[in-house]
mmCIF file of C-alpha atoms in Angstrom:
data_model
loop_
_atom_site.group_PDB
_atom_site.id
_atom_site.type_symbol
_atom_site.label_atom_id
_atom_site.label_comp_id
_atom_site.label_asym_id
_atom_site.label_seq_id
_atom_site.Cartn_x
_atom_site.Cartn_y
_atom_site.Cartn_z
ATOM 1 C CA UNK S 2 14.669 20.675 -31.347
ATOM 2 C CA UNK S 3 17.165 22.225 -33.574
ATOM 3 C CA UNK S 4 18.374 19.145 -36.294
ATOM 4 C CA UNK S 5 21.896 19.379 -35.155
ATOM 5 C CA UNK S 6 20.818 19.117 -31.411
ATOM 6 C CA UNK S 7 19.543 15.687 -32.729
ATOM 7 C CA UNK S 8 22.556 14.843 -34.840
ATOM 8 C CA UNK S 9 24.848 15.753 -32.019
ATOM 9 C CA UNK S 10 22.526 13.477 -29.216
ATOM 10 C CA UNK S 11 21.976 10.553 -31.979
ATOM 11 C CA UNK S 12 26.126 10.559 -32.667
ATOM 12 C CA UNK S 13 26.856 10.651 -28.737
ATOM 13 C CA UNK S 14 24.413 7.643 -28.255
ATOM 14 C CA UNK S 15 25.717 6.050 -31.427
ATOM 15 C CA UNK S 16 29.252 6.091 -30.182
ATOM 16 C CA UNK S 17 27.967 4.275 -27.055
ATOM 17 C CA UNK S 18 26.166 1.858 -28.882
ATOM 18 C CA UNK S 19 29.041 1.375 -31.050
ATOM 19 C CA UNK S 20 31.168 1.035 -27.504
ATOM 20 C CA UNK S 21 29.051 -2.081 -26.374
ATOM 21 C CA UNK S 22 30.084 -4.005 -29.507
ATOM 22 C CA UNK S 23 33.330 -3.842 -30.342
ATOM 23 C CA UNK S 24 35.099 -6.874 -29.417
ATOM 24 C CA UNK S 25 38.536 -6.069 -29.419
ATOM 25 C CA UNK S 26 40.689 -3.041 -30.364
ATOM 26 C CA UNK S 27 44.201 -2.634 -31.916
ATOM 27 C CA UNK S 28 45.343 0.197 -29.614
ATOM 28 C CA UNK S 29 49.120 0.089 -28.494
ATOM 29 C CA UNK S 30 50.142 -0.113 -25.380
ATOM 30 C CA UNK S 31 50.359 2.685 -23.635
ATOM 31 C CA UNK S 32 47.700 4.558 -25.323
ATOM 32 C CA UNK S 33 44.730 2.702 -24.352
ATOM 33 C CA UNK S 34 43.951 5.283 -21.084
ATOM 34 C CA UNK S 35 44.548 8.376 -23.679
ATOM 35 C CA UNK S 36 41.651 6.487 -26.204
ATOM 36 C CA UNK S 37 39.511 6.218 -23.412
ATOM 37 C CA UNK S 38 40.231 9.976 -21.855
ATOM 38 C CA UNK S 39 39.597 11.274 -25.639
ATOM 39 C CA UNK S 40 36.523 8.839 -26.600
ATOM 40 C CA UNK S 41 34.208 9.831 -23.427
ATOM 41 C CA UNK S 42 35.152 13.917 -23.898
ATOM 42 C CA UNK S 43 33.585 13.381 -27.481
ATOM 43 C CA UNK S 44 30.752 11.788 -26.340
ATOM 44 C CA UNK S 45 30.459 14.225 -23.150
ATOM 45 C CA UNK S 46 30.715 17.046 -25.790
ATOM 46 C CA UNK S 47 28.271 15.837 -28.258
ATOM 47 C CA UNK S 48 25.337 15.093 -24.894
ATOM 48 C CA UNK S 49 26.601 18.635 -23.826
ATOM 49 C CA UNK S 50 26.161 20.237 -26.743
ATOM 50 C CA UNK S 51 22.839 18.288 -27.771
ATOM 51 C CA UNK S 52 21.534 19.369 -24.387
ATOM 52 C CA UNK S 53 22.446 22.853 -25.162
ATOM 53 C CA UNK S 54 24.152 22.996 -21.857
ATOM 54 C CA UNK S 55 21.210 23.124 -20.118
ATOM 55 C CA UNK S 56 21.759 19.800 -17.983
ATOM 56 C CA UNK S 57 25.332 19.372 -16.826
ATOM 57 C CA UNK S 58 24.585 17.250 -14.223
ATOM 58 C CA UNK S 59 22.632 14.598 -16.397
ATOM 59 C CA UNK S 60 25.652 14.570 -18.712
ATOM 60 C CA UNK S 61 28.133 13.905 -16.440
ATOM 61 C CA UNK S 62 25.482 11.142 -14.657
ATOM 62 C CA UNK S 63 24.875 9.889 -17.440
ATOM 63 C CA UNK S 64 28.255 9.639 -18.981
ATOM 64 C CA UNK S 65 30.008 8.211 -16.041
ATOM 65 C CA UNK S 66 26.863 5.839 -15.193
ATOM 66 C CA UNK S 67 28.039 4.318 -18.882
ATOM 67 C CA UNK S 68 31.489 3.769 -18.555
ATOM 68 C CA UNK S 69 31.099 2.155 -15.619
ATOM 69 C CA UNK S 70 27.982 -0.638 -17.537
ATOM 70 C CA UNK S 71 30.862 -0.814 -20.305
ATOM 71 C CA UNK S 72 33.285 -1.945 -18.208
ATOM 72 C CA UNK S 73 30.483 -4.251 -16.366
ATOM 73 C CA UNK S 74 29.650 -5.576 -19.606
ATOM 74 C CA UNK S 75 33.326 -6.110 -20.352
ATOM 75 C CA UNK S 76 33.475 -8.471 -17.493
ATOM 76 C CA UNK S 77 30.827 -10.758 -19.732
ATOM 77 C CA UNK S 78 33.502 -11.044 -22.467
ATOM 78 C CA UNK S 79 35.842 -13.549 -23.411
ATOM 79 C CA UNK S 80 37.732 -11.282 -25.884
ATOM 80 C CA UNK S 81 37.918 -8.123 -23.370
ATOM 81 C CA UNK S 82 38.693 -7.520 -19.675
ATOM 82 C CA UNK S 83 37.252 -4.681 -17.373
ATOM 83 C CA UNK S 84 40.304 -2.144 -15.724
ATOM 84 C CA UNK S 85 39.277 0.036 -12.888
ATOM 85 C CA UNK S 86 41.857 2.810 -14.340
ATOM 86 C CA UNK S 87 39.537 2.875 -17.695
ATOM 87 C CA UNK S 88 36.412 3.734 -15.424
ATOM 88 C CA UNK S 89 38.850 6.166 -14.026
ATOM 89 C CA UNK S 90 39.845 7.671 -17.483
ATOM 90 C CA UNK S 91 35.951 7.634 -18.351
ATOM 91 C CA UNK S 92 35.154 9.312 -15.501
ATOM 92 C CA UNK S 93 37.982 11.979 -15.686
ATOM 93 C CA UNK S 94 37.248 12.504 -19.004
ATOM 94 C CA UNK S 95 33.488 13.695 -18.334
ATOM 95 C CA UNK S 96 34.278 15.609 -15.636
ATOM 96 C CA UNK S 97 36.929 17.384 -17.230
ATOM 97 C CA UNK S 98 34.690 18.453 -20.109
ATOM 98 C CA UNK S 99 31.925 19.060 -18.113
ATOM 99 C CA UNK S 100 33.476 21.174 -15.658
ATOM 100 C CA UNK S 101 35.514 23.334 -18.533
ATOM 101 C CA UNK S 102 32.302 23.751 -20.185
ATOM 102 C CA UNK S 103 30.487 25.175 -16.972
ATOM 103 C CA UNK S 104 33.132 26.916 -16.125
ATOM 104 C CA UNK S 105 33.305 28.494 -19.234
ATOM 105 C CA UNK S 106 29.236 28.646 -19.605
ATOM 106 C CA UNK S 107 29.479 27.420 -22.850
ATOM 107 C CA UNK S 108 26.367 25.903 -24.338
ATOM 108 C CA UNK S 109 27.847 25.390 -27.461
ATOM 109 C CA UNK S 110 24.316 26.808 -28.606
ATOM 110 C CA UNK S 111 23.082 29.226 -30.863
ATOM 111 C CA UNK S 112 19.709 30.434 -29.704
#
């Protein structure tokens, strides 16, 4: 495996791991749908592109399968609180990249 296919896998998993730990976040009002929507396309673009493209459908699983355990886990939390409309965001956010990226056939590969 190509080094940045690792970096991009290990940063995608990273941010997740980061995800599970933060206990709070400034984020105005407003804008907390738009952090999620942005946060899981990264991470849906770094699994993409450490995948090489070559398994959409595991992304997107896998992706979505996490932001719905985050907001799970959330439930668990004194300091946070679990929204159906982040799942949502989550879940619009790797579909959207996912299906651009098929659409498109990008890889985002070099071979």
């Amino acid at each position: 495996m190509p080094i940045d296919r690792f970096i991009c896998l290990a940063a995608g998993g990273g941010i997740m791991a980061i995800l599970l730990f933060v206990t709070s976040h400034p984020i105005p009002q407003g804008f907390d749908k738009l952090v999620h929507f942005t946060v899981y396309s990264v991470i849906t673009a770094l699994l993409w592109r450490g995948t090489c493209g070559r398994a959409p459908l595991a992304v997107l699983a896998a992706v979505v399968a996490f932001g719905a355990f985050d907001e799970i886990h959330q439930i668990f939390l004194p300091s946070r609180s679990a929204e159906l409309l982040d799942f949502v965001a989550d879940a619009a956010a790797a579909s959207a990249v996912c299906g651009v990226l098929f659409v498109r056939k990008k890889t985002l590969c070099v071979e």
